[in-house]
Structure formats: structure tokens, C-alpha cells
mmCIF file of C-alpha atoms in Angstrom:
data_model
loop_
_atom_site.group_PDB
_atom_site.id
_atom_site.type_symbol
_atom_site.label_atom_id
_atom_site.label_comp_id
_atom_site.label_asym_id
_atom_site.label_seq_id
_atom_site.Cartn_x
_atom_site.Cartn_y
_atom_site.Cartn_z
ATOM 1 C CA MET A 1 -0.044 0.011 -0.023
ATOM 2 C CA ASN A 2 1.129 3.518 -0.629
ATOM 3 C CA PHE A 3 1.129 6.573 1.672
ATOM 4 C CA ILE A 4 -2.317 7.775 0.764
ATOM 5 C CA GLU A 5 -3.910 4.429 0.917
ATOM 6 C CA ILE A 6 -2.571 3.790 4.274
ATOM 7 C CA VAL A 7 -3.356 7.179 6.050
ATOM 8 C CA ASN A 8 -6.935 7.085 4.630
ATOM 9 C CA ASN A 9 -7.556 4.033 6.636
ATOM 10 C CA TYR A 10 -7.112 6.050 9.928
ATOM 11 C CA ILE A 11 -8.936 8.931 11.518
ATOM 12 C CA ARG A 12 -6.854 12.067 11.553
ATOM 13 C CA PRO A 13 -7.453 14.685 14.326
ATOM 14 C CA GLU A 14 -8.567 18.101 13.283
ATOM 15 C CA PRO A 15 -5.745 20.680 13.122
ATOM 16 C CA GLU A 16 -5.213 22.365 16.460
ATOM 17 C CA ARG A 17 -4.891 26.153 16.155
ATOM 18 C CA LYS A 18 -3.026 26.491 19.516
ATOM 19 C CA PHE A 19 -0.305 24.351 18.031
ATOM 20 C CA ASP A 20 -0.213 26.403 14.785
ATOM 21 C CA GLN A 21 -1.346 23.401 12.881
ATOM 22 C CA PHE A 22 -2.174 23.539 9.170
ATOM 23 C CA TYR A 23 -1.946 20.224 7.343
ATOM 24 C CA ALA A 24 0.047 19.867 4.211
ATOM 25 C CA THR A 25 -1.740 18.044 1.375
ATOM 26 C CA TYR A 26 -0.899 14.406 0.897
ATOM 27 C CA GLU A 27 0.565 15.339 -2.565
ATOM 28 C CA THR A 28 3.043 17.707 -0.772
ATOM 29 C CA VAL A 29 4.020 14.976 1.792
ATOM 30 C CA ILE A 30 4.754 12.655 -1.126
ATOM 31 C CA LYS A 31 6.932 15.418 -2.686
ATOM 32 C CA ARG A 32 8.817 15.824 0.513
ATOM 33 C CA VAL A 33 9.647 12.138 0.818
ATOM 34 C CA GLU A 34 10.676 11.900 -2.842
ATOM 35 C CA LEU A 35 13.021 14.877 -2.425
ATOM 36 C CA ILE A 36 14.594 13.468 0.717
ATOM 37 C CA LEU A 37 15.232 10.165 -0.944
ATOM 38 C CA LYS A 38 16.500 11.703 -4.216
ATOM 39 C CA TYR A 39 18.506 14.612 -2.730
ATOM 40 C CA LYS A 40 22.140 14.359 -4.230
ATOM 41 C CA ASN A 41 23.994 14.542 -0.851
ATOM 42 C CA LEU A 42 21.917 12.178 1.233
ATOM 43 C CA SER A 43 22.946 8.761 -0.031
ATOM 44 C CA ASN A 44 24.394 7.848 3.363
ATOM 45 C CA ALA A 45 21.784 9.380 5.622
ATOM 46 C CA LYS A 46 20.176 6.809 7.879
ATOM 47 C CA LYS A 47 18.750 8.716 10.881
ATOM 48 C CA ILE A 48 16.096 11.334 10.635
ATOM 49 C CA VAL A 49 14.255 13.295 13.323
ATOM 50 C CA PHE A 50 11.050 15.177 12.831
ATOM 51 C CA LEU A 51 10.409 18.197 15.111
ATOM 52 C CA GLY A 52 6.733 17.842 14.848
ATOM 53 C CA ASP A 53 4.963 15.801 12.318
ATOM 54 C CA ASP A 54 1.296 16.678 12.024
ATOM 55 C CA ASP A 55 1.658 16.038 8.292
ATOM 56 C CA LEU A 56 2.715 12.370 8.821
ATOM 57 C CA ILE A 57 5.827 12.461 6.680
ATOM 58 C CA SER A 58 7.382 9.944 8.983
ATOM 59 C CA ILE A 59 4.826 7.547 7.775
ATOM 60 C CA GLY A 60 5.644 8.241 4.143
ATOM 61 C CA LEU A 61 9.302 7.883 4.658
ATOM 62 C CA ALA A 62 9.022 4.746 6.890
ATOM 63 C CA ILE A 63 7.156 2.941 4.009
ATOM 64 C CA THR A 64 10.286 3.187 1.822
ATOM 65 C CA LYS A 65 12.493 1.331 4.423
ATOM 66 C CA ASN A 66 15.393 3.571 3.487
ATOM 67 C CA PHE A 67 16.120 4.774 7.054
ATOM 68 C CA SER A 68 17.375 2.770 9.986
ATOM 69 C CA GLU A 69 15.922 5.281 12.590
ATOM 70 C CA ILE A 70 12.981 7.482 12.363
ATOM 71 C CA ILE A 71 12.128 9.598 15.422
ATOM 72 C CA VAL A 72 9.198 12.025 15.898
ATOM 73 C CA LEU A 73 8.979 14.644 18.543
ATOM 74 C CA ASP A 74 5.753 16.452 18.914
ATOM 75 C CA ILE A 75 3.848 18.228 21.653
ATOM 76 C CA ASP A 76 0.531 17.024 20.390
ATOM 77 C CA GLU A 77 -0.413 13.609 21.955
ATOM 78 C CA ARG A 78 -3.111 13.078 19.370
ATOM 79 C CA ILE A 79 -0.558 13.241 16.521
ATOM 80 C CA LEU A 80 1.930 10.891 18.364
ATOM 81 C CA ASN A 81 -0.904 8.362 19.102
ATOM 82 C CA LEU A 82 -1.895 8.280 15.430
ATOM 83 C CA ILE A 83 1.645 7.706 14.328
ATOM 84 C CA LYS A 84 2.062 5.085 16.859
ATOM 85 C CA GLU A 85 -1.117 3.353 15.791
ATOM 86 C CA ILE A 86 -0.238 3.443 12.146
ATOM 87 C CA SER A 87 3.360 2.317 12.828
ATOM 88 C CA GLN A 88 2.295 -0.641 14.782
ATOM 89 C CA LYS A 89 -0.450 -1.807 12.495
ATOM 90 C CA GLU A 90 1.572 -1.166 9.361
ATOM 91 C CA SER A 91 4.816 -2.819 10.774
ATOM 92 C CA LEU A 92 6.662 0.504 10.471
ATOM 93 C CA ASP A 93 9.559 1.275 12.812
ATOM 94 C CA ILE A 94 8.966 4.822 14.011
ATOM 95 C CA LYS A 95 9.838 6.064 17.474
ATOM 96 C CA ILE A 96 7.783 8.706 19.063
ATOM 97 C CA MET A 97 8.552 11.193 21.874
ATOM 98 C CA GLN A 98 6.203 13.804 23.403
ATOM 99 C CA HIS A 99 8.176 17.031 23.887
ATOM 100 C CA ASP A 100 7.775 20.818 23.755
ATOM 101 C CA ILE A 101 10.508 21.855 21.383
ATOM 102 C CA ARG A 102 10.805 25.244 23.399
ATOM 103 C CA LYS A 103 12.259 23.242 26.236
ATOM 104 C CA ALA A 104 15.605 21.688 26.556
ATOM 105 C CA LEU A 105 15.950 18.369 24.637
ATOM 106 C CA PRO A 106 15.899 15.041 26.380
ATOM 107 C CA LYS A 107 19.530 13.848 26.892
ATOM 108 C CA GLU A 108 18.949 10.650 25.078
ATOM 109 C CA LEU A 109 18.037 12.468 21.987
ATOM 110 C CA LEU A 110 21.462 14.335 21.956
ATOM 111 C CA LYS A 111 23.197 11.005 21.600
ATOM 112 C CA ILE A 112 21.533 10.105 18.354
ATOM 113 C CA LYS A 113 23.538 12.505 16.150
ATOM 114 C CA ALA A 114 20.913 12.333 13.326
ATOM 115 C CA ASP A 115 21.737 12.945 9.663
ATOM 116 C CA ILE A 116 18.628 14.955 8.869
ATOM 117 C CA VAL A 117 16.186 17.102 10.860
ATOM 118 C CA PHE A 118 12.918 17.977 9.280
ATOM 119 C CA PHE A 119 10.424 20.499 10.567
ATOM 120 C CA ASP A 120 7.615 22.815 9.637
ATOM 121 C CA PRO A 121 7.545 25.251 12.535
ATOM 122 C CA PRO A 122 5.275 27.887 13.619
ATOM 123 C CA TYR A 123 5.896 30.846 11.225
ATOM 124 C CA THR A 124 7.447 33.353 13.575
ATOM 125 C CA PRO A 125 11.079 34.513 13.808
ATOM 126 C CA SER A 126 11.363 33.286 17.440
ATOM 127 C CA ALA A 127 9.991 29.819 16.652
ATOM 128 C CA VAL A 128 12.108 29.358 13.582
ATOM 129 C CA LYS A 129 15.195 30.294 15.680
ATOM 130 C CA ILE A 130 14.426 27.841 18.468
ATOM 131 C CA TRP A 131 13.597 24.949 16.070
ATOM 132 C CA LEU A 132 16.830 25.668 14.144
ATOM 133 C CA ILE A 133 18.885 25.545 17.462
ATOM 134 C CA ARG A 134 17.213 22.219 18.457
ATOM 135 C CA ALA A 135 17.963 20.865 15.026
ATOM 136 C CA LEU A 136 21.671 21.805 15.458
ATOM 137 C CA GLN A 137 21.687 20.058 18.841
ATOM 138 C CA ILE A 138 20.241 16.866 17.472
ATOM 139 C CA LEU A 139 22.435 16.750 14.409
ATOM 140 C CA LEU A 140 25.729 17.378 16.306
ATOM 141 C CA GLY A 141 24.982 16.202 19.782
ATOM 142 C CA SER A 142 27.191 17.250 22.677
ATOM 143 C CA GLY A 143 31.036 17.040 22.993
ATOM 144 C CA SER A 144 33.892 19.394 22.095
ATOM 145 C CA ASN A 145 33.178 22.196 19.734
ATOM 146 C CA LYS A 146 36.274 21.277 17.572
ATOM 147 C CA LYS A 147 34.812 17.920 16.766
ATOM 148 C CA ARG A 148 31.335 19.265 16.178
ATOM 149 C CA LYS A 149 32.747 21.909 13.805
ATOM 150 C CA ASP A 150 34.660 19.424 11.759
ATOM 151 C CA LEU A 151 33.985 20.092 8.117
ATOM 152 C CA ASN A 152 33.633 16.407 7.313
ATOM 153 C CA LEU A 153 30.962 15.904 9.886
ATOM 154 C CA LEU A 154 29.157 19.214 9.081
ATOM 155 C CA LYS A 155 28.767 18.420 5.385
ATOM 156 C CA SER A 156 26.911 15.180 6.200
ATOM 157 C CA LYS A 157 24.250 17.068 8.211
ATOM 158 C CA PHE A 158 21.086 18.520 6.709
ATOM 159 C CA ILE A 159 18.059 20.453 7.915
ATOM 160 C CA PHE A 160 14.896 20.562 5.915
ATOM 161 C CA MET A 161 12.746 23.551 7.037
ATOM 162 C CA CYS A 162 9.542 24.773 5.830
ATOM 163 C CA TYR A 163 8.578 28.480 5.987
ATOM 164 C CA GLY A 164 6.017 30.591 4.306
ATOM 165 C CA TYR A 165 5.649 34.162 3.253
ATOM 166 C CA THR A 166 3.724 35.892 0.464
ATOM 167 C CA ASP A 167 5.127 37.916 -2.404
ATOM 168 C CA LYS A 168 3.631 40.907 -0.628
ATOM 169 C CA SER A 169 5.603 40.196 2.526
ATOM 170 C CA LEU A 170 9.140 39.608 1.438
ATOM 171 C CA GLU A 171 10.438 41.303 4.640
ATOM 172 C CA ARG A 172 9.367 38.160 6.452
ATOM 173 C CA GLY A 173 11.537 35.998 4.423
ATOM 174 C CA ILE A 174 14.530 38.475 5.048
ATOM 175 C CA LYS A 175 14.089 38.068 8.816
ATOM 176 C CA ILE A 176 14.208 34.254 8.574
ATOM 177 C CA GLN A 177 17.246 34.483 6.211
ATOM 178 C CA LYS A 178 18.979 36.659 8.786
ATOM 179 C CA ILE A 179 18.412 34.219 11.607
ATOM 180 C CA ILE A 180 19.760 31.335 9.480
ATOM 181 C CA THR A 181 22.937 33.293 8.764
ATOM 182 C CA GLU A 182 23.414 34.636 12.340
ATOM 183 C CA LEU A 183 23.269 31.032 13.563
ATOM 184 C CA GLY A 184 26.294 30.062 11.191
ATOM 185 C CA LEU A 185 23.974 27.957 8.817
ATOM 186 C CA ILE A 186 23.866 28.144 5.111
ATOM 187 C CA ILE A 187 20.961 27.829 2.802
ATOM 188 C CA GLN A 188 22.095 25.309 0.159
ATOM 189 C CA GLU A 189 18.746 25.227 -1.713
ATOM 190 C CA LYS A 190 15.360 26.815 -1.433
ATOM 191 C CA PHE A 191 12.297 25.585 -3.355
ATOM 192 C CA ARG A 192 9.869 28.505 -3.541
ATOM 193 C CA LYS A 193 6.215 27.552 -2.900
ATOM 194 C CA PHE A 194 7.092 23.942 -2.746
ATOM 195 C CA ASN A 195 4.534 23.014 0.030
ATOM 196 C CA ASN A 196 0.750 23.196 -0.242
ATOM 197 C CA TYR A 197 -1.735 23.298 2.585
ATOM 198 C CA THR A 198 -5.352 23.434 3.439
ATOM 199 C CA GLY A 199 -6.666 26.285 5.716
ATOM 200 C CA ALA A 200 -3.482 28.405 5.726
ATOM 201 C CA GLU A 201 -4.941 31.386 3.907
ATOM 202 C CA SER A 202 -2.657 33.843 5.456
ATOM 203 C CA ILE A 203 0.350 32.435 3.359
ATOM 204 C CA ASN A 204 -1.894 31.617 0.397
ATOM 205 C CA ASN A 205 -1.821 27.930 1.444
ATOM 206 C CA GLU A 206 1.813 27.474 0.430
ATOM 207 C CA SER A 207 5.350 27.684 1.742
ATOM 208 C CA ASP A 208 8.952 27.252 0.719
ATOM 209 C CA LEU A 209 11.198 24.314 1.533
ATOM 210 C CA TYR A 210 14.797 25.339 2.664
ATOM 211 C CA ILE A 211 17.623 22.839 2.610
ATOM 212 C CA ILE A 212 20.152 24.148 5.206
ATOM 213 C CA GLN A 213 23.509 22.958 6.360
ATOM 214 C CA PRO A 214 25.650 23.950 9.399
ATOM 215 C CA SER A 215 29.073 25.732 8.628
ATOM 216 C CA PRO A 216 32.157 25.851 10.690
ATOM 217 C CA LEU A 217 30.756 29.318 11.862
ATOM 218 C CA ILE A 218 27.783 27.745 13.717
ATOM 219 C CA ASP A 219 26.974 29.074 17.162
ATOM 220 C CA LEU A 220 27.177 26.291 19.737
ATOM 221 C CA SER A 221 26.974 28.445 22.829
#
């Protein structure tokens, strides 16, 4: 069974506004999975962490059996319970953790040293900054800054981030670009209007997909 056939067999909770949830279309989820699998520099990536997954990308990716470890952090128990149910019934290997990204990460998560972190955060500068910092922590773990800033390590780490702004609010995009740069991260590619949503009229139901990597200038303080 494919992604759409599987998820249509389960009851998905309504988007919760207090969590800033707007669901991406299933077609968008499939596009995201395909991009991750085909992206030129990810042939050796085996561990991926989702900082929130109300779009159920983890399901689509787990179906492909290309990753040895898929972990989902989310504040919303409803989403985690749904992912757990699908994972168990469809024999998918997805780990779930309930966590508020705004708070310090669980120590066990810092030991994973994931290859990829994917997130579609609340679209505010403060949220984007926190999500990016958490992504860096998950990608690089703890230890000496010298080891964590080694170029051979950094070039194997990727952040996939969604963020939306309209053509009439370009200043919002500039603010996010500035945060990325100030954290010592570099935008390797940006796919304009890659994501489509339902119910997100304020951004015309679309957002961009950024592929970001850490540089030796990353702020690990």
C-alpha cells in the first residue's frame, strides 16, 4: 500500500490552532519524501528526526524502508498516538517522543546525532530560531566544539525547513534568512512555494522548503 492508501484508513485529528497546525496536502507529503530520498548529498543518511509531524511525513518515509531510525518529537499527543497506531499496524519502525521543542531536549536525543532534521515550525522568527537551534543540537550532539565543527561532519548534516511568506511580505523572508545566517547556517537550496496546505490562507496555502547545512561558523553556545 502507498502513503495515501494507508493514512486514509485512519482517523486524523482536526488541526489544533493553539499548536499552529495547518496540514500539508498528501501530494506535498509525497513530494517531500521523494526529495529526501533523491537529494544528491543524502545517499548515506540513515537517521532522521522530525520536530513535529502533524503532516505524517514519517509514515511516508518509513514505508520506503530507507532509514534505520525515524524519530518524531511532537507536543501533540493526538498526533503521536496516530503515528504510533499506524506504525504498529503497518509494521513500520517509528519512535515517538512527546516534547515541547521550546524546552531543553531529552539527553537521550542528543546521543543520536541524526543525519537529517525536518520541521515545519510556527511561522514566527522566534519559533524558527528555536527549531533551528534544536535541530543543530540533534544533528551534532554534545562534545567538544572542535569535533562538532569538523567540516567532514558538517557536510553530512542537513536541515529541511518549511517556512511561508507571500510575495507581498518579502520582509518576513529576509528576517528568517538573517536568523539562519546569524546561527552560522547556510541555505544550500530553497524551493519556492514547494508546500501546499489546506486552511492556511494567510500564506496563500503555500510555503517554501529550505535545505540548510551547518558551517564551521555555527553558534554552539
